[in-house]
Amino acid sequence: MTARRPGTQLTLAQDATPASIAPGVAMSEMEKNSKRPPTEFPASLLHRAESLARRGALSEASVLLRDAAEAWPGHDRVLRLQGIVSHQMGRFAEAAMAWSHLTRLFPQDASLHNNLGSALGASGDLSGAITAIRRACELAPEKPNYWYNLAKALASASHAREACTALMRLLELSPEDNEARLMLADCCKACGRLGQAEAELRTILHAEPASIEAWARLVGLKTATLTREDLAQLGQAHSHCPPDHPYRASLGFAYGAALEAAGRFEDAYRVIVDANRRKRTSVEWQADRISALADAQMRAFAGPVSEAEDPTLGREAILIFGMPRSGSTLVEQMLCAHPSVQAAGEVGDFSAVLTEESVRRGKPPAAWVSEASAQDWTRLGRSYLERMAGKHRGKPMFTDKELSKWQFVGIARSMLPGARFVYCERDPVETCWSCYKHEFERDQLYSYDLDELGRYWYDCTRTVGFWRDRFPDLIHAVVHEALLADPEREVRRLLAYCGLSFEPACLRFYEVERDVRTASAGQVRQPLMRQPGLAERYGPLFDPLRHALSAAQR
């Protein structure tokens, strides 16, 4: 497999490194076209800054570059090194300013546009990043890494179909780039091209039969039919994977899911338990902290708490919450099939507003809710809605599926008294097992130990029970089993609660074209299917899980 690219941000052009502008190294298009006389170049100062940057002494290099910029304002090579150093220091806005200035000086230099896009993407301006990197691809269409950056920016902005196009162009240039092919499979899955996603993954497995990442994604599609040969190959990869391999747990989750799909429940249980045991050693989780947080929220709202001045504030918001794997992606998919609803997905804007206010006040939410005035709640509600404004895409309502909002329903109600609150509920054994057998990309750190998982489920359940008692008629529950039993009845009830007319399209949710990036992305592309619960099939193997759920309630 090709060398792994950075996973958290777009990459700078390969020629945009401190070493690349050292004496004797080939010049970029920018340097070739520079019209500044050599006598104006701050050689010694810049070379010292380059040397410091190569050694990782970024702060010292930054100080020298600031001095150089004051002495030679607007000098292209100073700006270029400033852009590199600022980016490496995480000062992305400063880096973007440097690259933006340089793209105006040298509009035909593709590397500058790419680096501008990289900095903009890292600073959160995905629209600007896409524009800049698209220009880099136009100027240098032979550069695979620019296409990768464009695809990454597009995918981050929930434009999976366009990201697929960019990645297919990249693979025309570099067909052996299996990391890009993995990303293409992810984007195909997100936009519902499940057949193509499977084909891309099988291409990787043909070349690399032991690719853990490809196997995990193939099993995670949930629509791919695994053959006996597939299962044997996956089992062989699992048995040959060293116990201390960093991806051993990931391979275990994939193999366990494949064994479950094949009906080999005893083997599946054994493998999944081992995968969770290994995964748990690599994460930090404090169950007591969540229990204490839930208790604090309930105490804070036991008495009167004010709310925003306008009782309709937030009427455009449908806040979905509950346990993972409780049917929340399905509920959101059904809602966004309605012409009046846009799905925003698992955004973190609510948590961001809450965190900012807590930092400003210097105390946790439970300590300041009783002090907040109606004006405060109005300010917070409007701040949240401003953050979400770009996610409406012109529709009157939107969904926000940040599931952990169950902890803060009281706060959300005070901020957004006009919002709808939808709680997704499912049989606890089925819900918790579905969490336990998945390796999540992030968060859900409580799901790798049965006792901790049981405690989290109980904290969620008892806290939602408190909100229901405290605010009657506020929360609409969608029970997964009831939804499967009578979809039309439950969808009508849900839409009526949200103030929406019934739309038959909501029952054809699998036809909706949108990016879905949760573990249920493959499932919501198919019509509803009623299947026996897994608890019946595993039988007494689930007794430890049942015990953990019972113990959590004592």
Coordinates of C-alpha atoms in Angstrom, one line a residue:
M1 CA 0.0 0.0 0.0
T2 CA 1.2 3.5 -0.7
A3 CA 2.6 5.7 2.1
R4 CA -0.1 7.0 4.4
R5 CA -1.1 10.6 4.0
P6 CA -1.9 12.8 7.0
G7 CA -5.4 11.9 8.2
T8 CA -6.4 15.1 9.9
Q9 CA -5.6 17.8 7.3
L10 CA -5.0 18.4 3.7
T11 CA -1.4 18.0 2.6
L12 CA 0.9 20.7 1.4
A13 CA 2.4 20.4 -2.0
Q14 CA 5.5 18.1 -1.9
D15 CA 7.7 21.0 -3.0
A16 CA 6.4 23.1 -0.2
T17 CA 8.9 22.1 2.5
P18 CA 11.7 24.1 4.1
A19 CA 14.3 21.9 2.5
S20 CA 12.9 22.7 -1.0
I21 CA 13.9 26.3 -0.9
A22 CA 17.4 25.7 0.4
P23 CA 20.3 26.7 -1.9
G24 CA 20.9 24.2 -4.7
V25 CA 17.3 22.8 -4.8
A26 CA 15.2 23.2 -7.9
M27 CA 13.1 26.3 -7.8
S28 CA 9.3 26.3 -8.0
E29 CA 7.4 28.2 -10.7
M30 CA 7.1 31.1 -8.3
E31 CA 10.8 31.4 -7.8
K32 CA 11.5 31.1 -11.6
N33 CA 9.2 34.0 -12.3
S34 CA 10.3 36.2 -9.4
K35 CA 11.3 39.6 -10.7
R36 CA 13.1 40.7 -7.6
P37 CA 16.8 41.4 -8.0
P38 CA 19.0 39.1 -6.0
T39 CA 20.4 42.1 -4.1
E40 CA 17.0 42.6 -2.5
F41 CA 16.9 39.1 -1.2
P42 CA 17.4 38.7 2.6
A43 CA 19.7 35.8 2.1
S44 CA 21.4 35.2 5.5
L45 CA 18.3 35.8 7.6
L46 CA 16.1 33.6 5.4
H47 CA 18.7 30.8 5.3
R48 CA 18.9 30.8 9.1
A49 CA 15.1 30.6 9.3
E50 CA 15.1 27.7 6.8
S51 CA 17.7 25.9 8.8
L52 CA 15.7 26.3 12.0
A53 CA 12.5 25.1 10.3
R54 CA 14.3 22.0 9.0
R55 CA 15.4 21.2 12.5
G56 CA 11.8 21.7 13.8
A57 CA 12.6 24.9 15.7
L58 CA 9.5 26.5 14.3
S59 CA 9.0 29.2 17.0
E60 CA 12.5 30.5 16.4
A61 CA 12.1 30.4 12.7
S62 CA 8.8 32.3 13.0
V63 CA 10.5 35.1 14.9
L64 CA 13.2 35.5 12.2
L65 CA 10.6 35.4 9.5
R66 CA 8.7 38.2 11.2
D67 CA 11.8 40.3 11.2
A68 CA 12.4 39.5 7.6
A69 CA 8.8 40.4 6.7
E70 CA 9.2 43.8 8.4
A71 CA 12.5 44.5 6.6
W72 CA 11.3 43.2 3.2
P73 CA 7.5 43.5 3.2
G74 CA 5.7 41.4 0.6
H75 CA 8.9 39.5 -0.4
D76 CA 7.7 36.3 -2.1
R77 CA 10.3 33.9 -0.6
V78 CA 9.7 35.3 2.9
L79 CA 6.0 34.8 2.4
R80 CA 6.5 31.3 1.1
L81 CA 8.5 30.2 4.1
Q82 CA 6.1 32.0 6.4
G83 CA 3.2 30.0 4.9
I84 CA 5.1 26.7 5.5
V85 CA 6.1 27.5 9.0
S86 CA 2.7 28.9 10.0
H87 CA 1.0 25.9 8.6
Q88 CA 3.3 23.5 10.5
M89 CA 2.7 25.4 13.7
G90 CA -1.1 25.1 13.3
R91 CA -1.5 28.8 12.6
F92 CA -3.6 28.2 9.6
A93 CA -5.2 31.6 9.2
E94 CA -1.7 33.2 9.0
A95 CA -0.6 30.5 6.5
A96 CA -3.6 31.2 4.4
M97 CA -2.9 34.9 4.3
A98 CA 0.7 34.2 3.1
W99 CA -0.5 31.7 0.4
S100 CA -3.3 34.0 -0.7
H101 CA -0.9 36.9 -1.3
L102 CA 1.4 34.6 -3.2
T103 CA -1.4 33.3 -5.5
R104 CA -2.0 36.9 -6.5
L105 CA 1.6 37.4 -7.3
F106 CA 2.0 34.1 -9.1
P107 CA -1.5 33.0 -10.3
Q108 CA -0.2 30.2 -12.5
D109 CA 1.8 28.4 -9.7
A110 CA -0.3 25.3 -8.9
S111 CA 1.5 24.5 -5.7
L112 CA 0.6 27.9 -4.2
H113 CA -3.1 27.3 -4.8
N114 CA -2.9 23.8 -3.4
N115 CA -1.2 25.2 -0.2
L116 CA -3.7 27.9 0.1
G117 CA -6.4 25.3 -0.1
S118 CA -4.6 23.2 2.5
A119 CA -4.5 26.1 5.0
L120 CA -8.1 27.1 4.3
G121 CA -9.3 23.6 4.8
A122 CA -7.4 23.3 8.1
S123 CA -8.9 26.5 9.3
G124 CA -12.4 25.3 8.6
D125 CA -13.1 27.2 5.3
L126 CA -13.9 24.2 3.2
S127 CA -15.6 26.2 0.5
G128 CA -12.5 28.3 0.0
A129 CA -10.3 25.2 0.2
I130 CA -12.3 23.5 -2.6
T131 CA -12.0 26.6 -4.8
A132 CA -8.3 26.9 -4.3
I133 CA -7.4 23.2 -4.8
R134 CA -9.7 22.9 -7.8
R135 CA -7.6 25.7 -9.3
A136 CA -4.4 23.8 -8.5
C137 CA -5.8 20.7 -10.3
E138 CA -6.7 22.8 -13.3
L139 CA -3.1 24.2 -13.5
A140 CA -1.4 20.9 -12.8
P141 CA -3.8 18.0 -13.6
E142 CA -0.9 15.6 -13.6
K143 CA -0.4 15.9 -9.8
P144 CA -2.1 13.0 -7.9
N145 CA -1.7 14.7 -4.5
Y146 CA -3.7 17.7 -5.6
W147 CA -6.6 15.5 -6.7
Y148 CA -6.4 13.7 -3.3
N149 CA -6.6 17.1 -1.5
L150 CA -9.5 18.1 -3.6
A151 CA -11.3 14.8 -2.9
K152 CA -10.6 15.2 0.9
A153 CA -12.0 18.7 0.9
L154 CA -15.0 17.7 -1.0
A155 CA -15.7 14.7 1.2
S156 CA -15.3 16.9 4.3
A157 CA -17.9 19.2 2.9
S158 CA -20.3 16.3 2.3
H159 CA -19.9 16.4 -1.5
A160 CA -19.1 12.7 -1.8
R161 CA -20.1 12.4 -5.4
E162 CA -17.7 15.1 -6.5
A163 CA -15.1 13.5 -4.3
C164 CA -15.6 10.3 -6.2
T165 CA -14.9 12.0 -9.5
A166 CA -11.6 13.6 -8.1
L167 CA -10.5 10.2 -6.8
M168 CA -11.2 8.4 -10.0
R169 CA -9.0 11.0 -11.8
L170 CA -6.3 10.4 -9.2
L171 CA -6.4 6.7 -9.8
E172 CA -6.1 7.2 -13.5
L173 CA -2.8 8.8 -12.7
S174 CA -1.8 6.5 -9.9
P175 CA -3.7 3.2 -10.1
E176 CA -1.6 1.6 -7.3
D177 CA -2.6 4.2 -4.8
N178 CA -4.7 2.0 -2.5
E179 CA -5.1 4.6 0.1
A180 CA -6.9 6.8 -2.4
R181 CA -8.9 3.7 -3.4
L182 CA -10.0 3.2 0.2
M183 CA -11.1 6.8 0.3
L184 CA -13.0 6.2 -2.9
A185 CA -14.8 3.3 -1.4
D186 CA -15.7 5.4 1.6
C187 CA -17.1 8.1 -0.6
C188 CA -19.0 5.7 -2.7
K189 CA -20.6 4.2 0.4
A190 CA -21.5 7.7 1.7
C191 CA -23.4 8.6 -1.5
G192 CA -25.0 5.2 -1.9
R193 CA -22.9 3.7 -4.6
L194 CA -22.5 0.5 -2.7
G195 CA -21.7 -1.8 -5.7
Q196 CA -18.9 0.5 -6.7
A197 CA -17.6 0.6 -3.1
E198 CA -17.5 -3.2 -3.0
A199 CA -15.7 -3.3 -6.3
E200 CA -13.0 -0.9 -5.2
L201 CA -12.5 -2.8 -2.0
R202 CA -12.2 -6.1 -3.8
T203 CA -9.6 -4.6 -6.1
I204 CA -7.5 -3.8 -3.1
L205 CA -8.0 -7.2 -1.6
H206 CA -7.0 -8.9 -4.9
A207 CA -3.6 -7.1 -4.6
E208 CA -3.4 -7.2 -0.8
P209 CA -5.4 -10.2 0.6
A210 CA -4.5 -9.2 4.2
S211 CA -5.5 -5.6 4.0
I212 CA -7.2 -5.0 7.3
E213 CA -8.7 -1.6 6.2
A214 CA -10.2 -3.1 3.1
W215 CA -11.7 -6.1 5.0
A216 CA -13.1 -3.8 7.7
R217 CA -14.8 -1.6 5.1
L218 CA -16.1 -4.6 3.0
V219 CA -17.8 -6.1 6.1
G220 CA -19.0 -2.7 7.2
L221 CA -20.9 -2.2 3.9
K222 CA -23.5 -4.7 5.3
T223 CA -24.6 -5.2 1.7
A224 CA -21.7 -7.2 0.4
T225 CA -22.3 -11.0 0.2
L226 CA -19.2 -12.7 1.7
T227 CA -18.4 -16.0 0.1
R228 CA -16.9 -19.0 1.9
E229 CA -13.6 -18.0 0.3
D230 CA -13.9 -14.5 1.7
L231 CA -14.6 -15.8 5.2
A232 CA -11.7 -18.2 5.0
Q233 CA -9.4 -15.5 3.8
L234 CA -10.5 -13.1 6.5
G235 CA -10.1 -15.8 9.1
Q236 CA -6.6 -16.6 7.9
A237 CA -5.7 -12.9 8.0
H238 CA -7.0 -12.7 11.6
S239 CA -5.2 -15.8 12.8
H240 CA -1.9 -14.7 11.2
C241 CA -2.1 -11.1 12.6
P242 CA 0.4 -10.7 15.4
P243 CA -1.2 -10.1 18.8
D244 CA 0.5 -6.8 19.3
H245 CA -0.3 -5.5 15.8
P246 CA -2.0 -2.1 16.1
Y247 CA -4.8 -3.1 13.8
R248 CA -5.5 -6.5 15.4
A249 CA -8.6 -5.2 17.1
S250 CA -9.9 -3.7 13.9
L251 CA -9.5 -7.0 12.1
G252 CA -11.3 -8.7 15.0
F253 CA -14.3 -6.5 14.7
A254 CA -14.5 -7.2 10.9
Y255 CA -14.0 -10.9 11.3
G256 CA -16.5 -11.1 14.1
A257 CA -19.1 -9.3 12.0
A258 CA -18.5 -11.6 9.1
L259 CA -18.9 -14.7 11.4
E260 CA -22.1 -13.3 12.7
A261 CA -23.4 -12.8 9.2
A262 CA -22.5 -16.4 8.4
G263 CA -24.5 -17.6 11.5
R264 CA -21.4 -18.8 13.4
F265 CA -22.5 -17.1 16.6
E266 CA -20.3 -18.8 19.1
D267 CA -17.2 -18.0 17.0
A268 CA -18.4 -14.5 16.4
Y269 CA -19.0 -13.8 20.1
R270 CA -15.5 -15.1 21.0
V271 CA -13.8 -12.9 18.3
I272 CA -15.8 -9.8 19.1
V273 CA -15.1 -10.1 22.9
D274 CA -11.4 -10.4 22.1
A275 CA -11.5 -7.4 19.8
N276 CA -13.2 -5.3 22.4
R277 CA -10.7 -6.3 25.1
R278 CA -7.9 -5.2 22.9
K279 CA -9.6 -2.0 21.9
R280 CA -10.3 -1.1 25.5
T281 CA -6.6 -1.0 26.3
S282 CA -6.1 1.8 23.8
V283 CA -8.9 4.2 24.9
E284 CA -9.5 6.2 28.0
W285 CA -13.0 6.3 29.5
Q286 CA -14.4 7.3 32.9
A287 CA -17.9 6.0 33.4
D288 CA -18.3 7.9 36.7
R289 CA -17.7 11.2 34.9
I290 CA -20.8 10.7 32.6
S291 CA -22.9 9.6 35.6
A292 CA -21.9 12.7 37.5
L293 CA -22.6 14.9 34.6
A294 CA -26.1 13.4 34.1
D295 CA -26.8 13.9 37.9
A296 CA -25.6 17.5 37.8
Q297 CA -27.9 18.3 34.8
M298 CA -30.9 16.8 36.5
R299 CA -30.2 18.7 39.7
A300 CA -29.7 22.0 37.8
F301 CA -33.1 21.6 36.1
A302 CA -35.0 20.4 39.2
G303 CA -36.0 24.0 39.9
P304 CA -37.1 26.8 37.5
V305 CA -34.8 27.7 34.7
S306 CA -35.5 30.6 32.3
E307 CA -35.6 30.2 28.5
A308 CA -35.2 32.3 25.4
E309 CA -37.5 35.3 25.0
D310 CA -39.0 34.1 21.7
P311 CA -40.9 30.8 22.3
T312 CA -40.6 30.0 18.6
L313 CA -36.8 30.4 18.5
G314 CA -35.3 27.2 17.0
R315 CA -38.6 26.1 15.3
E316 CA -36.5 25.0 12.3
A317 CA -34.4 22.5 14.3
I318 CA -35.2 18.8 14.8
L319 CA -32.8 17.6 17.5
I320 CA -32.2 13.8 17.3
F321 CA -30.6 12.1 20.2
G322 CA -30.2 8.8 22.0
M323 CA -27.9 5.8 22.0
P324 CA -25.8 4.9 18.9
R325 CA -27.2 2.0 16.9
S326 CA -30.8 2.8 18.0
G327 CA -32.1 3.7 14.6
S328 CA -31.1 7.4 14.5
T329 CA -29.7 7.3 11.0
L330 CA -32.8 5.7 9.7
V331 CA -35.0 8.3 11.4
E332 CA -32.9 11.1 10.0
Q333 CA -33.0 9.5 6.5
M334 CA -36.8 9.3 6.7
L335 CA -37.1 13.0 7.8
C336 CA -34.8 14.3 5.1
A337 CA -36.8 12.5 2.5
H338 CA -39.4 15.2 3.2
P339 CA -39.0 18.2 0.9
S340 CA -39.0 20.6 3.8
V341 CA -36.1 19.0 5.8
Q342 CA -32.4 19.1 5.3
A343 CA -30.2 16.5 7.1
A344 CA -27.2 18.1 8.8
G345 CA -26.0 14.8 10.3
E346 CA -23.7 14.4 13.3
V347 CA -22.6 18.0 13.6
G348 CA -21.0 19.3 16.8
D349 CA -22.3 22.9 16.7
F350 CA -24.5 22.5 19.8
S351 CA -21.6 21.2 21.9
A352 CA -19.4 24.0 20.5
V353 CA -21.8 26.7 21.7
L354 CA -22.1 25.1 25.1
T355 CA -18.4 24.8 25.4
E356 CA -17.7 28.4 24.5
E357 CA -20.3 29.6 27.0
S358 CA -18.8 27.4 29.8
V359 CA -15.3 28.7 29.0
R360 CA -16.5 32.3 29.0
R361 CA -18.2 31.8 32.4
G362 CA -15.4 29.7 33.8
K363 CA -17.7 26.9 35.1
P364 CA -19.4 23.8 33.7
P365 CA -23.0 24.0 32.3
A366 CA -24.7 22.7 35.4
A367 CA -23.2 25.5 37.4
W368 CA -24.5 28.3 35.3
V369 CA -27.9 27.3 33.9
S370 CA -29.7 28.8 36.9
E371 CA -27.9 32.1 36.4
A372 CA -28.6 32.4 32.7
S373 CA -31.2 35.0 31.8
A374 CA -33.7 35.0 29.0
Q375 CA -31.4 37.2 27.1
D376 CA -28.5 34.8 27.6
W377 CA -30.6 31.9 26.3
T378 CA -31.6 34.0 23.3
R379 CA -28.0 34.8 22.6
L380 CA -27.0 31.1 22.8
G381 CA -29.9 30.0 20.7
R382 CA -29.1 32.5 18.0
S383 CA -25.5 31.6 18.1
Y384 CA -26.3 27.9 17.4
L385 CA -28.8 28.8 14.6
E386 CA -26.1 31.0 13.0
R387 CA -23.7 28.1 13.0
M388 CA -26.3 25.9 11.4
A389 CA -27.5 28.4 8.8
G390 CA -25.2 27.1 6.1
K391 CA -26.4 23.6 6.6
H392 CA -30.1 24.4 5.8
R393 CA -29.4 24.5 2.0
G394 CA -32.5 26.5 1.5
K395 CA -34.9 24.2 3.3
P396 CA -37.2 25.4 6.2
M397 CA -36.1 22.7 8.7
F398 CA -33.0 20.8 9.5
T399 CA -32.0 17.8 11.6
D400 CA -29.1 17.8 14.1
K401 CA -28.1 14.2 15.0
E402 CA -25.5 14.9 17.7
L403 CA -26.6 11.9 19.7
S404 CA -25.1 12.9 23.1
K405 CA -27.5 15.8 23.4
W406 CA -29.5 13.5 25.7
Q407 CA -27.4 14.9 28.5
F408 CA -28.4 18.5 27.7
V409 CA -32.0 18.4 26.6
G410 CA -32.9 21.0 29.3
I411 CA -30.3 23.4 28.0
A412 CA -31.3 22.8 24.4
R413 CA -34.9 23.6 25.4
S414 CA -34.0 26.8 27.1
M415 CA -31.8 27.9 24.1
L416 CA -34.3 26.7 21.4
P417 CA -37.8 26.6 22.9
G418 CA -39.3 26.1 19.4
A419 CA -37.2 23.1 18.5
R420 CA -38.4 19.5 18.1
F421 CA -36.8 16.8 20.2
V422 CA -36.7 13.3 18.8
Y423 CA -35.5 10.4 21.0
C424 CA -34.5 7.2 19.2
E425 CA -35.2 4.1 21.4
R426 CA -34.5 0.4 20.8
D427 CA -34.4 -2.8 22.8
P428 CA -31.4 -2.3 25.2
V429 CA -29.8 -5.7 24.5
E430 CA -30.0 -5.3 20.8
T431 CA -28.8 -1.6 21.0
C432 CA -25.8 -2.4 23.3
W433 CA -24.7 -5.5 21.3
S434 CA -24.8 -3.5 18.1
C435 CA -22.6 -0.9 19.8
Y436 CA -20.3 -3.6 21.2
K437 CA -19.7 -5.3 17.9
H438 CA -18.7 -2.1 16.1
E439 CA -15.4 -0.2 16.1
F440 CA -16.4 3.4 15.9
E441 CA -14.3 6.0 14.1
R442 CA -14.4 8.3 17.1
D443 CA -16.2 8.9 20.3
Q444 CA -18.3 6.1 21.8
L445 CA -15.4 5.1 23.9
Y446 CA -17.7 3.5 26.4
S447 CA -18.7 0.8 24.0
Y448 CA -15.7 -1.5 24.4
D449 CA -16.5 -2.9 27.9
L450 CA -19.9 -4.4 28.7
D451 CA -20.1 -2.9 32.2
E452 CA -19.2 0.6 31.0
L453 CA -21.6 0.2 28.0
G454 CA -24.4 -0.8 30.4
R455 CA -23.7 2.2 32.6
Y456 CA -23.8 4.6 29.7
W457 CA -27.1 3.1 28.4
Y458 CA -28.6 3.5 31.9
D459 CA -27.4 7.0 32.3
C460 CA -28.9 7.9 28.9
T461 CA -32.2 6.1 29.8
R462 CA -32.7 7.6 33.3
T463 CA -31.7 11.1 32.1
V464 CA -34.2 11.0 29.2
G465 CA -36.8 9.7 31.7
F466 CA -36.1 12.8 33.9
W467 CA -36.6 15.2 30.9
R468 CA -39.8 13.5 30.0
D469 CA -41.1 14.0 33.5
R470 CA -39.8 17.5 33.8
F471 CA -41.1 18.6 30.3
P472 CA -44.2 16.6 29.4
D473 CA -44.9 16.4 25.7
L474 CA -41.5 17.9 24.8
I475 CA -39.9 14.6 23.5
H476 CA -41.2 12.4 20.8
A477 CA -39.8 8.9 21.0
V478 CA -39.3 6.7 17.9
V479 CA -39.2 3.1 19.1
H480 CA -37.2 1.1 16.5
E481 CA -39.2 -2.1 16.9
A482 CA -42.5 -0.2 16.4
L483 CA -41.1 1.6 13.3
L484 CA -40.2 -1.8 11.8
A485 CA -43.6 -3.2 12.6
D486 CA -45.7 -0.4 11.1
P487 CA -43.5 2.2 9.3
E488 CA -46.3 4.3 7.9
R489 CA -48.0 4.8 11.2
E490 CA -44.8 5.7 13.0
V491 CA -43.6 8.0 10.2
R492 CA -47.0 9.8 10.2
R493 CA -46.7 10.3 14.0
L494 CA -43.1 11.6 13.7
L495 CA -44.0 14.1 10.9
A496 CA -47.1 15.3 12.7
Y497 CA -45.0 16.0 15.8
C498 CA -42.5 18.0 13.7
G499 CA -45.4 20.0 12.2
L500 CA -44.9 18.5 8.8
S501 CA -47.4 17.0 6.3
F502 CA -47.2 13.3 5.4
E503 CA -45.0 12.6 2.4
P504 CA -44.9 9.1 0.9
A505 CA -41.3 9.8 0.0
C506 CA -40.4 9.4 3.7
L507 CA -41.3 5.7 3.4
R508 CA -38.9 5.5 0.4
F509 CA -36.1 6.9 2.4
Y510 CA -33.6 4.6 0.7
E511 CA -34.0 6.7 -2.5
V512 CA -32.7 9.9 -0.9
E513 CA -29.4 11.1 -2.4
R514 CA -27.2 12.5 0.4
D515 CA -24.0 11.7 2.2
V516 CA -24.3 9.3 5.1
R517 CA -21.2 8.6 7.1
T518 CA -22.4 6.6 10.0
A519 CA -22.1 2.8 10.5
S520 CA -25.7 2.5 9.1
A521 CA -24.8 4.1 5.7
G522 CA -25.3 0.9 3.8
Q523 CA -28.4 -0.1 5.7
V524 CA -30.4 3.1 5.0
R525 CA -29.9 2.6 1.3
Q526 CA -32.2 -0.4 1.4
P527 CA -35.9 -0.9 2.2
L528 CA -36.9 -1.8 5.8
M529 CA -36.4 -5.5 6.6
R530 CA -37.9 -7.2 9.7
Q531 CA -35.4 -9.8 11.0
P532 CA -35.3 -11.8 14.3
G533 CA -33.4 -10.1 17.1
L534 CA -29.8 -11.2 17.6
A535 CA -30.5 -11.9 21.3
E536 CA -32.5 -15.0 20.2
R537 CA -29.7 -16.3 18.1
Y538 CA -26.9 -15.8 20.6
G539 CA -29.0 -17.1 23.5
P540 CA -27.0 -17.5 26.7
L541 CA -23.9 -16.0 25.2
F542 CA -25.6 -12.6 25.8
D543 CA -25.9 -13.3 29.6
P544 CA -22.9 -11.1 30.4
L545 CA -24.5 -8.3 28.5
R546 CA -27.8 -8.8 30.2
H547 CA -26.1 -8.9 33.6
A548 CA -24.2 -5.6 32.8
L549 CA -27.5 -3.9 32.0
S550 CA -29.2 -5.2 35.2
A551 CA -26.2 -4.2 37.3
A552 CA -26.2 -0.7 35.9
Q553 CA -29.8 -0.2 37.2
R554 CA -29.1 -1.2 40.8

